[in-house]
């Protein structure tokens, strides 16, 4: 059983990590746009987050795989990871936006007061604090993306779920196959959450 | 009292006005600030003192009027406002220390990220400034681990680190418990004695008497009266000044707006 599933583990982990990083970059950027942008940029960023959150992740995966990959050469693995990242970015936009808004106004005023530009103040003062505030919600997002990563099996990426299906078919033991997969997801979720909790502890600031 | 006629002003404010929307908050304010001069601005809450101070370092852009920093008109179009702000230190009522940085980090971040100083040099200068305010021993602490008075002294060190030409203080002791105001006022007094040019919004009358060269009384966004502290406090010319001072000296740190019969809410 393990020889069927283990190779899928790496794929699941990499899809998840790529999606989370991409989603984090998109989310942080869109959140900054939504809080500090001019009305046009604010509107665009808000529409992204509303639209993407309204569309099922599977639909986004299919769109990216069938539509986009007709124009640019994308492996199923990359299409899947990018689609998940794009979806996660919308949720992370909301997480980072809330975190940025929770930072007291005086932090920006003080940063400008020592001569920082707005962009530099956002980068050096606001975002580092917002990131710390966001970590508990990000831990939650990690577990959601990890579970959503099973959806990329629909475009044939050989991740954990796809492997479990193989295993179930060839060994005729679906309970064992999917049960093992479930255990893997549990262990992965706990590991990733613990890792982020360690980051949270490391950077904790008291207010 | 310093000789004001000989020197070129560090800061010259000409007919400064600031409105938020259609509400005028600062109206036609003009004054010069000379090198090493200490100016204390008093006036009831909501009268535009903070707004005036934040106009001086362009945190608010004036609606009209001119401000000169030494010879440069900083309100002229095309002036790099970030560059102007670097040259003026600002100290806030709520301290506004950067919560994610240590005491040392709070003082160095401007030097490294804004002035581009190497970290080693910045830390050396930061330690000097922290010595000046008596906070060097606390350099590894985070703001949350400090008392209000200690936070404010770090706030002062952070501003000093940028080697400012003028220091602006907005009610630096108003958020402090009474027993903690002394340590902050002592630092400010020391800076004044060292020749720092300072504009201070404060209702600490004892401090104003000792350290100020000039006291400006503001009312409804205008300068109602100004003069040396001994005259302002003993023989004010304006009835409003007299009224305000009598309220202030009977105990309250800052009278509620409207206490002068003029509701500015
Ligand atoms: N950003 C702003 N937008 C609109 N109104 C403001 C703003 N900042 C201050 N005000 C108003 O300007 C007036 C003067 O405020 P302020 O300068 O803080 O007075 P003070 O410092 O003397 O108490 C107040 O009525 C306040 O409500
Ligand atoms: Mg004020």
Short mmCIF file of C-alpha atoms and ligand atoms in Angstrom, two decimals:
data_model
loop_
_atom_site.label_atom_id
_atom_site.label_comp_id
_atom_site.label_asym_id
_atom_site.label_seq_id
_atom_site.Cartn_x
_atom_site.Cartn_y
_atom_site.Cartn_z
CA UNK A 1 0.00 0.00 0.00
CA UNK A 2 2.69 2.47 1.03
CA UNK A 3 4.61 1.99 -2.20
CA UNK A 4 1.50 3.18 -4.05
CA UNK A 5 0.85 6.20 -1.88
CA UNK A 6 4.26 7.51 -0.85
CA UNK A 7 5.16 9.07 -4.24
CA UNK A 8 1.88 10.99 -4.10
CA UNK A 9 2.83 12.48 -0.78
CA UNK A 10 5.63 14.57 -2.30
CA UNK A 11 3.34 15.80 -5.07
CA UNK A 12 0.64 16.81 -2.60
CA UNK A 13 3.13 18.63 -0.43
CA UNK A 14 4.70 20.49 -3.35
CA UNK A 15 1.37 21.45 -4.90
CA UNK A 16 0.24 22.75 -1.50
CA UNK A 17 3.42 24.70 -0.80
CA UNK A 18 3.56 26.29 -4.26
CA UNK A 19 -0.12 27.24 -3.98
CA UNK A 20 0.35 28.70 -0.50
CA UNK A 21 3.38 30.78 -1.51
CA UNK A 22 1.72 32.03 -4.67
CA UNK A 23 -1.48 32.73 -2.74
CA UNK A 24 0.51 34.52 -0.04
CA UNK A 25 2.18 36.83 -2.56
CA UNK A 26 -1.10 37.53 -4.36
CA UNK A 27 -2.94 37.94 -1.05
CA UNK A 28 -0.44 40.36 0.48
CA UNK A 29 -0.29 42.43 -2.70
CA UNK A 30 -4.06 42.54 -3.18
CA UNK A 31 -4.58 43.40 0.49
CA UNK A 32 -2.16 46.33 0.17
CA UNK A 33 -4.03 47.44 -2.96
CA UNK A 34 -7.36 47.19 -1.17
CA UNK A 35 -6.25 49.20 1.83
CA UNK A 36 -3.90 51.74 0.27
CA UNK A 37 -4.76 51.78 -3.43
CA UNK A 38 -6.55 54.46 -5.38
CA UNK A 39 -10.26 53.76 -6.04
CA UNK A 40 -9.59 51.97 -9.34
CA UNK A 41 -6.98 49.63 -7.90
CA UNK A 42 -9.11 49.10 -4.81
CA UNK A 43 -12.05 48.10 -7.00
CA UNK A 44 -10.00 45.71 -9.11
CA UNK A 45 -8.51 44.00 -6.07
CA UNK A 46 -11.92 43.73 -4.43
CA UNK A 47 -13.45 42.18 -7.57
CA UNK A 48 -10.68 39.60 -7.74
CA UNK A 49 -11.35 38.48 -4.22
CA UNK A 50 -15.13 38.45 -4.60
CA UNK A 51 -15.16 36.63 -7.95
CA UNK A 52 -12.55 34.02 -7.11
CA UNK A 53 -14.15 33.19 -3.79
CA UNK A 54 -17.52 32.74 -5.52
CA UNK A 55 -16.21 30.22 -8.07
CA UNK A 56 -15.62 26.60 -7.00
CA UNK A 57 -11.94 25.70 -6.93
CA UNK A 58 -12.47 22.81 -9.34
CA UNK A 59 -13.80 25.24 -11.91
CA UNK A 60 -10.70 27.40 -11.56
CA UNK A 61 -8.53 24.31 -11.97
CA UNK A 62 -10.32 23.31 -15.17
CA UNK A 63 -10.21 26.83 -16.58
CA UNK A 64 -6.50 27.08 -15.99
CA UNK A 65 -5.84 23.61 -17.31
CA UNK A 66 -7.98 23.65 -20.44
CA UNK A 67 -8.19 27.30 -21.36
CA UNK A 68 -4.89 28.82 -20.29
CA UNK A 69 -2.73 25.83 -21.13
CA UNK A 70 -3.99 26.05 -24.70
CA UNK A 71 -1.94 29.26 -24.98
CA UNK A 72 1.01 28.61 -22.74
CA UNK A 73 2.71 25.32 -22.11
CA UNK A 74 1.79 24.31 -18.57
CA UNK A 75 2.12 20.85 -17.07
CA UNK A 76 -0.93 19.57 -15.19
CA UNK A 77 1.13 19.83 -12.02
CA UNK A 78 1.88 23.53 -12.56
CA UNK A 79 -1.66 24.37 -13.74
CA UNK A 80 -3.04 22.71 -10.63
CA UNK A 81 -0.64 24.46 -8.27
CA UNK A 82 -1.22 27.86 -9.88
CA UNK A 83 -5.00 27.41 -9.89
CA UNK A 84 -4.95 26.56 -6.19
CA UNK A 85 -2.66 29.50 -5.50
CA UNK A 86 -4.94 31.82 -7.40
CA UNK A 87 -7.91 30.61 -5.36
CA UNK A 88 -6.05 30.75 -2.06
CA UNK A 89 -4.87 34.25 -2.93
CA UNK A 90 -8.44 35.51 -2.70
CA UNK A 91 -8.85 34.13 0.80
CA UNK A 92 -5.42 35.35 1.84
CA UNK A 93 -6.35 38.81 0.52
CA UNK A 94 -9.09 38.91 3.13
CA UNK A 95 -6.78 37.58 5.84
CA UNK A 96 -4.06 40.15 5.13
CA UNK A 97 -6.54 42.96 4.68
CA UNK A 98 -8.00 42.34 8.12
CA UNK A 99 -4.50 42.11 9.58
CA UNK A 100 -3.36 45.37 7.95
CA UNK A 101 -6.48 47.17 9.17
CA UNK A 102 -5.79 45.98 12.71
CA UNK A 103 -2.43 47.79 12.80
CA UNK A 104 -2.87 51.12 14.62
CA UNK A 105 -2.86 54.18 12.34
CA UNK A 106 -0.07 55.73 14.38
CA UNK A 107 2.39 53.17 13.02
CA UNK A 108 2.03 54.62 9.53
CA UNK A 109 2.15 58.19 10.82
CA UNK A 110 5.33 57.50 12.77
CA UNK A 111 6.93 55.76 9.80
CA UNK A 112 6.13 58.70 7.53
CA UNK A 113 7.34 60.99 10.31
CA UNK A 114 10.90 59.64 10.05
CA UNK A 115 10.81 60.19 6.31
CA UNK A 116 9.73 56.80 4.96
CA UNK A 117 7.77 56.81 1.74
CA UNK A 118 4.37 55.13 1.86
CA UNK A 119 5.66 52.09 0.02
CA UNK A 120 8.61 51.72 2.35
CA UNK A 121 6.44 52.20 5.42
CA UNK A 122 4.11 49.46 4.17
CA UNK A 123 7.04 47.14 3.50
CA UNK A 124 9.14 47.78 6.61
CA UNK A 125 6.59 48.65 9.26
CA UNK A 126 3.04 47.63 8.35
CA UNK A 127 3.45 44.26 6.60
CA UNK A 128 5.85 42.72 9.14
CA UNK A 129 3.32 43.47 11.87
CA UNK A 130 0.33 42.42 9.75
CA UNK A 131 2.01 39.11 8.95
CA UNK A 132 2.33 38.32 12.65
CA UNK A 133 -1.30 39.18 13.24
CA UNK A 134 -2.32 36.99 10.29
CA UNK A 135 -0.52 33.80 11.30
CA UNK A 136 -3.43 32.12 13.16
CA UNK A 137 -5.72 32.65 10.14
CA UNK A 138 -2.93 31.54 7.80
CA UNK A 139 -2.64 28.26 9.71
CA UNK A 140 -6.29 27.67 8.98
CA UNK A 141 -5.74 28.53 5.30
CA UNK A 142 -2.87 26.02 5.12
CA UNK A 143 -5.15 23.19 6.17
CA UNK A 144 -7.79 24.25 3.65
CA UNK A 145 -5.32 24.43 0.76
CA UNK A 146 -3.87 21.08 1.73
CA UNK A 147 -7.29 19.51 1.46
CA UNK A 148 -8.13 21.39 -1.74
CA UNK A 149 -4.94 20.02 -3.27
CA UNK A 150 -6.76 16.70 -3.63
CA UNK A 151 -8.89 18.42 -6.29
CA UNK A 152 -6.05 18.59 -8.81
CA UNK A 153 -6.50 14.85 -9.35
CA UNK A 154 -9.29 15.85 -11.77
CA UNK A 155 -6.64 16.95 -14.27
CA UNK A 156 -4.54 13.86 -13.69
CA UNK A 157 -1.85 15.12 -11.33
CA UNK A 158 -0.56 12.03 -9.51
CA UNK A 159 -0.98 13.36 -6.01
CA UNK A 160 -2.09 11.49 -2.91
CA UNK A 161 -5.76 11.22 -3.86
CA UNK A 162 -5.02 9.99 -7.39
CA UNK A 163 -2.61 7.42 -5.99
CA UNK A 164 -5.15 6.23 -3.47
CA UNK A 165 -7.57 5.65 -6.31
CA UNK A 166 -4.98 3.54 -8.19
CA UNK A 167 -4.24 1.61 -5.06
CA UNK A 168 -7.88 1.00 -4.36
CA UNK A 169 -8.46 -0.26 -7.89
CA UNK A 170 -5.44 -2.53 -8.07
CA UNK A 171 -5.61 -4.00 -4.56
CA UNK A 172 -9.41 -4.06 -4.30
CA UNK A 173 -9.07 -2.66 -0.82
CA UNK A 174 -10.69 0.79 -0.96
CA UNK A 175 -11.00 1.18 2.80
CA UNK A 176 -7.30 0.53 3.35
CA UNK A 177 -6.31 2.75 0.41
CA UNK A 178 -8.43 5.76 1.29
CA UNK A 179 -7.96 5.21 5.02
CA UNK A 180 -4.20 5.40 4.56
CA UNK A 181 -4.61 8.53 2.42
CA UNK A 182 -6.74 10.09 5.16
CA UNK A 183 -4.02 9.34 7.72
CA UNK A 184 -1.46 11.01 5.47
CA UNK A 185 -3.63 14.14 5.23
CA UNK A 186 -4.02 14.24 8.99
CA UNK A 187 -0.28 13.91 9.57
CA UNK A 188 0.47 16.56 6.92
CA UNK A 189 -2.05 19.00 8.35
CA UNK A 190 -0.66 18.61 11.84
CA UNK A 191 2.93 18.95 10.65
CA UNK A 192 2.27 22.10 8.61
CA UNK A 193 0.21 23.72 11.39
CA UNK A 194 2.89 22.94 13.96
CA UNK A 195 5.54 24.42 11.70
CA UNK A 196 3.57 27.65 11.38
CA UNK A 197 2.82 27.73 15.09
CA UNK A 198 6.57 27.58 15.66
CA UNK A 199 6.96 30.55 13.32
CA UNK A 200 4.21 32.34 15.24
CA UNK A 201 6.00 31.76 18.56
CA UNK A 202 9.32 32.84 17.11
CA UNK A 203 7.96 36.18 15.88
CA UNK A 204 5.32 36.81 18.53
CA UNK A 205 4.98 40.41 19.64
CA UNK A 206 2.97 41.50 22.56
CA UNK A 207 0.85 44.61 22.17
CA UNK B 1 16.20 84.54 25.84
CA UNK B 2 18.06 84.14 22.58
CA UNK B 3 18.69 86.95 20.20
CA UNK B 4 16.13 86.50 17.46
CA UNK B 5 17.09 89.37 15.24
CA UNK B 6 20.56 88.18 14.29
CA UNK B 7 19.83 84.67 13.12
CA UNK B 8 18.19 83.26 10.05
CA UNK B 9 15.06 81.28 11.02
CA UNK B 10 15.21 77.48 10.89
CA UNK B 11 11.53 77.44 10.09
CA UNK B 12 9.39 80.23 8.72
CA UNK B 13 5.64 79.82 8.50
CA UNK B 14 3.74 82.29 6.34
CA UNK B 15 -0.06 82.57 6.34
CA UNK B 16 -0.54 78.85 6.81
CA UNK B 17 -4.10 77.58 6.36
CA UNK B 18 -5.40 74.04 6.54
CA UNK B 19 -8.96 72.89 5.96
CA UNK B 20 -10.41 69.40 6.05
CA UNK B 21 -13.06 69.53 3.36
CA UNK B 22 -14.69 72.87 3.94
CA UNK B 23 -13.88 73.01 7.65
CA UNK B 24 -11.01 75.38 8.37
CA UNK B 25 -8.83 73.96 11.13
CA UNK B 26 -5.73 76.14 10.93
CA UNK B 27 -6.24 79.73 9.79
CA UNK B 28 -3.61 82.22 8.72
CA UNK B 29 -0.84 81.17 11.07
CA UNK B 30 2.54 82.89 10.67
CA UNK B 31 5.62 82.68 12.84
CA UNK B 32 9.37 82.19 12.65
CA UNK B 33 11.36 79.63 14.56
CA UNK B 34 14.96 80.57 15.23
CA UNK B 35 17.88 78.23 15.81
CA UNK B 36 17.83 76.77 19.33
CA UNK B 37 14.50 78.40 20.04
CA UNK B 38 12.00 76.50 22.17
CA UNK B 39 8.38 77.30 21.40
CA UNK B 40 5.53 75.94 23.48
CA UNK B 41 2.08 75.96 21.89
CA UNK B 42 -0.93 75.91 24.19
CA UNK B 43 -4.64 76.00 23.48
CA UNK B 44 -7.76 74.00 24.16
CA UNK B 45 -8.48 70.64 22.60
CA UNK B 46 -9.63 70.64 18.97
CA UNK B 47 -8.13 74.02 18.26
CA UNK B 48 -5.79 72.76 15.54
CA UNK B 49 -2.49 72.37 17.39
CA UNK B 50 -1.84 68.83 16.17
CA UNK B 51 -2.91 69.73 12.67
CA UNK B 52 -0.54 72.71 12.66
CA UNK B 53 2.35 70.53 13.84
CA UNK B 54 1.61 67.89 11.21
CA UNK B 55 1.48 70.58 8.53
CA UNK B 56 4.96 71.71 9.51
CA UNK B 57 6.52 68.38 8.51
CA UNK B 58 4.03 67.87 5.68
CA UNK B 59 2.22 64.93 7.25
CA UNK B 60 -0.73 67.13 6.32
CA UNK B 61 -0.39 69.24 3.21
CA UNK B 62 -1.32 72.86 3.91
CA UNK B 63 -4.31 74.18 2.00
CA UNK B 64 -2.50 77.47 1.47
CA UNK B 65 0.44 79.42 2.81
CA UNK B 66 4.15 78.78 2.74
CA UNK B 67 6.62 76.99 4.97
CA UNK B 68 10.38 77.48 4.67
CA UNK B 69 12.88 75.08 6.19
CA UNK B 70 16.05 77.11 6.34
CA UNK B 71 16.14 78.54 2.82
CA UNK B 72 14.01 75.98 1.08
CA UNK B 73 10.31 76.46 0.55
CA UNK B 74 9.04 73.01 1.44
CA UNK B 75 5.49 73.81 0.35
CA UNK B 76 6.66 74.52 -3.20
CA UNK B 77 5.46 72.08 -5.86
CA UNK B 78 7.89 69.29 -6.68
CA UNK B 79 9.57 69.22 -3.27
CA UNK B 80 10.43 65.72 -2.07
CA UNK B 81 8.26 65.52 1.04
CA UNK B 82 9.89 62.39 2.42
CA UNK B 83 13.21 64.19 2.32
CA UNK B 84 11.70 67.11 4.23
CA UNK B 85 10.29 64.84 6.92
CA UNK B 86 13.67 63.26 7.53
CA UNK B 87 14.94 66.62 8.69
CA UNK B 88 12.24 67.13 11.29
CA UNK B 89 11.79 64.84 14.25
CA UNK B 90 8.28 64.19 15.47
CA UNK B 91 7.24 62.86 18.87
CA UNK B 92 3.66 61.68 19.34
CA UNK B 93 1.27 61.68 22.24
CA UNK B 94 0.65 57.93 21.80
CA UNK B 95 4.38 57.22 21.30
CA UNK B 96 3.72 55.14 18.15
CA UNK B 97 6.80 53.00 18.64
CA UNK B 98 7.15 50.24 16.05
CA UNK B 99 5.75 47.28 17.97
CA UNK B 100 7.66 44.58 16.11
CA UNK B 101 11.07 46.16 16.64
CA UNK B 102 13.24 46.32 19.74
CA UNK B 103 14.16 49.63 21.33
CA UNK B 104 17.38 49.59 19.33
CA UNK B 105 15.52 48.59 16.17
CA UNK B 106 13.10 51.47 16.59
CA UNK B 107 15.97 53.93 16.60
CA UNK B 108 18.03 52.32 13.83
CA UNK B 109 15.27 51.57 11.32
CA UNK B 110 15.09 55.16 10.07
CA UNK B 111 18.86 55.46 9.80
CA UNK B 112 19.27 52.20 7.86
CA UNK B 113 16.09 52.18 5.77
CA UNK B 114 15.72 55.90 5.14
CA UNK B 115 19.20 57.39 5.36
CA UNK B 116 20.90 54.24 4.08
CA UNK B 117 23.45 54.14 6.89
CA UNK B 118 25.38 50.89 7.41
CA UNK B 119 23.91 48.85 10.29
CA UNK B 120 27.05 49.16 12.42
CA UNK B 121 27.12 52.97 12.19
CA UNK B 122 23.40 53.18 12.78
CA UNK B 123 23.63 51.07 15.91
CA UNK B 124 26.46 53.18 17.21
CA UNK B 125 24.53 56.39 16.68
CA UNK B 126 21.37 54.81 18.07
CA UNK B 127 23.21 53.87 21.25
CA UNK B 128 24.35 57.47 21.60
CA UNK B 129 20.78 58.71 21.29
CA UNK B 130 19.54 56.08 23.72
CA UNK B 131 22.19 57.19 26.22
CA UNK B 132 20.94 60.72 25.78
CA UNK B 133 17.43 59.74 26.86
CA UNK B 134 18.62 57.24 29.44
CA UNK B 135 17.31 54.14 27.68
CA UNK B 136 20.52 52.41 26.57
CA UNK B 137 20.10 49.60 29.11
CA UNK B 138 16.73 48.71 27.64
CA UNK B 139 17.93 48.40 24.04
CA UNK B 140 16.88 44.74 23.63
CA UNK B 141 13.37 45.17 24.99
CA UNK B 142 10.21 45.46 22.91
CA UNK B 143 7.85 48.43 23.28
CA UNK B 144 5.28 46.29 25.10
CA UNK B 145 7.82 45.70 27.88
CA UNK B 146 8.29 49.42 28.59
CA UNK B 147 6.44 51.92 30.75
CA UNK B 148 4.83 54.92 29.08
CA UNK B 149 7.62 57.24 30.10
CA UNK B 150 10.23 54.83 28.76
CA UNK B 151 8.33 54.46 25.48
CA UNK B 152 8.23 58.21 25.04
CA UNK B 153 11.96 58.53 25.70
CA UNK B 154 12.57 55.91 22.99
CA UNK B 155 10.23 57.91 20.74
CA UNK B 156 12.45 60.93 21.31
CA UNK B 157 15.61 58.89 20.62
CA UNK B 158 14.07 57.58 17.40
CA UNK B 159 13.47 61.14 16.22
CA UNK B 160 16.93 62.30 17.33
CA UNK B 161 18.53 59.46 15.38
CA UNK B 162 17.64 61.22 12.15
CA UNK B 163 19.68 64.28 13.25
CA UNK B 164 16.71 66.59 12.77
CA UNK B 165 16.93 70.35 12.34
CA UNK B 166 13.76 70.82 14.40
CA UNK B 167 11.97 68.59 16.87
CA UNK B 168 8.17 68.66 16.96
CA UNK B 169 6.45 67.34 20.09
CA UNK B 170 2.70 66.76 20.11
CA UNK B 171 1.56 66.57 23.74
CA UNK B 172 4.43 64.22 24.60
CA UNK B 173 3.32 63.72 28.20
CA UNK B 174 -0.47 63.81 27.90
CA UNK B 175 -0.84 60.03 27.72
CA UNK B 176 1.42 59.48 30.75
CA UNK B 177 0.58 58.89 34.38
CA UNK B 178 1.54 62.01 36.32
CA UNK B 179 4.45 60.29 38.04
CA UNK B 180 6.00 59.46 34.64
CA UNK B 181 5.84 62.90 33.02
CA UNK B 182 8.91 64.09 34.91
CA UNK B 183 11.36 61.74 33.23
CA UNK B 184 10.18 62.80 29.77
CA UNK B 185 10.17 66.51 30.58
CA UNK B 186 13.68 66.16 32.00
CA UNK B 187 14.90 64.74 28.69
CA UNK B 188 13.22 67.56 26.78
CA UNK B 189 14.70 70.12 29.13
CA UNK B 190 18.14 68.63 28.51
CA UNK B 191 17.63 68.82 24.74
CA UNK B 192 16.57 72.45 25.06
CA UNK B 193 19.71 73.19 27.08
CA UNK B 194 21.81 71.49 24.40
CA UNK B 195 20.44 73.94 21.87
CA UNK B 196 17.91 71.78 20.03
CA UNK B 197 15.27 73.77 18.16
CA UNK B 198 11.90 72.58 19.44
CA UNK B 199 8.20 73.22 18.92
CA UNK B 200 6.19 71.63 21.69
CA UNK B 201 2.45 71.35 22.11
CA UNK B 202 2.08 70.94 25.84
CA UNK B 203 0.16 72.14 28.83
CA UNK B 204 2.99 71.53 31.28
CA UNK B 205 3.14 75.08 32.55
CA UNK B 206 6.15 74.46 34.78
CA UNK B 207 8.09 73.14 31.82
CA UNK B 208 6.95 76.02 29.59
CA UNK B 209 8.10 78.55 32.20
CA UNK B 210 11.52 76.95 32.51
CA UNK B 211 12.34 75.87 28.98
CA UNK B 212 10.29 77.97 26.56
CA UNK B 213 11.60 81.07 24.85
CA UNK B 214 8.15 81.79 23.53
CA UNK B 215 4.63 80.63 24.27
CA UNK B 216 2.00 80.66 21.54
CA UNK B 217 -1.65 80.51 22.53
CA UNK B 218 -3.87 79.09 19.79
CA UNK B 219 -7.60 79.45 19.60
CA UNK B 220 -9.88 78.27 16.79
CA UNK B 221 -6.97 77.60 14.47
CA UNK B 222 -5.45 81.06 14.91
CA UNK B 223 -2.62 82.44 16.98
CA UNK B 224 -4.47 84.45 19.59
CA UNK B 225 -1.44 85.68 21.46
CA UNK B 226 2.26 84.95 21.79
CA UNK B 227 5.13 86.11 23.92
CA UNK B 228 7.77 85.10 26.45
CA UNK B 229 6.40 82.73 29.12
CA UNK B 230 6.73 85.08 32.08
CA UNK B 231 4.65 87.74 30.37
CA UNK B 232 2.15 85.28 28.88
CA UNK B 233 1.56 83.61 32.22
CA UNK B 234 1.48 86.71 34.40
CA UNK B 235 0.15 89.49 32.18
CA UNK B 236 -1.66 88.04 29.15
CA UNK B 237 -3.11 90.74 26.92
CA UNK B 238 -6.01 88.75 25.57
CA UNK B 239 -9.06 87.94 27.64
CA UNK B 240 -9.21 84.48 26.03
CA UNK B 241 -5.64 83.72 27.02
CA UNK B 242 -6.39 84.76 30.56
CA UNK B 243 -9.47 82.53 30.64
CA UNK B 244 -7.61 79.57 29.23
CA UNK B 245 -4.73 79.93 31.65
CA UNK B 246 -7.05 80.12 34.61
CA UNK B 247 -8.69 76.85 33.53
CA UNK B 248 -5.35 75.19 32.94
CA UNK B 249 -3.83 76.24 36.26
CA UNK B 250 -6.83 75.10 38.25
CA UNK B 251 -5.83 71.54 37.52
CA UNK B 252 -6.93 70.01 34.25
CA UNK B 253 -4.25 68.96 31.78
CA UNK B 254 -6.36 69.86 28.78
CA UNK B 255 -9.75 71.54 29.09
CA UNK B 256 -12.52 69.95 27.07
CA UNK B 257 -13.31 71.67 23.82
CA UNK B 258 -16.08 74.17 24.21
CA UNK B 259 -14.89 75.29 27.62
CA UNK B 260 -14.10 78.66 26.13
CA UNK B 261 -17.64 79.12 24.97
CA UNK B 262 -16.68 78.08 21.46
CA UNK B 263 -17.60 74.53 20.62
CA UNK B 264 -15.14 73.15 18.10
CA UNK B 265 -16.48 69.64 17.96
N1 LIG C 1 -7.75 64.09 9.27
C1 LIG C 1 -8.76 64.90 9.67
N2 LIG C 1 -9.89 64.99 8.95
C2 LIG C 1 -10.91 65.78 9.34
N3 LIG C 1 -10.90 66.55 10.43
C3 LIG C 1 -9.79 66.52 11.19
C4 LIG C 1 -8.66 65.70 10.86
N4 LIG C 1 -7.72 65.86 11.81
C5 LIG C 1 -8.23 66.75 12.69
N5 LIG C 1 -9.47 67.15 12.33
C6 LIG C 1 -10.30 68.14 13.03
O1 LIG C 1 -9.57 69.31 13.15
C7 LIG C 1 -9.79 69.92 14.41
C8 LIG C 1 -8.50 70.21 15.10
O2 LIG C 1 -7.89 68.98 15.47
P1 LIG C 1 -6.46 68.93 16.13
O3 LIG C 1 -5.49 69.56 15.22
O4 LIG C 1 -6.22 67.50 16.49
O5 LIG C 1 -6.63 69.81 17.44
P2 LIG C 1 -5.78 69.81 18.77
O6 LIG C 1 -4.51 69.07 18.54
O7 LIG C 1 -5.58 71.25 19.08
O8 LIG C 1 -6.61 69.14 19.81
C9 LIG C 1 -10.71 68.99 15.18
O9 LIG C 1 -12.01 69.50 15.13
C10 LIG C 1 -10.62 67.69 14.43
O10 LIG C 1 -11.83 67.01 14.51
MG1 LIG C 2 -3.82 67.37 19.50
#
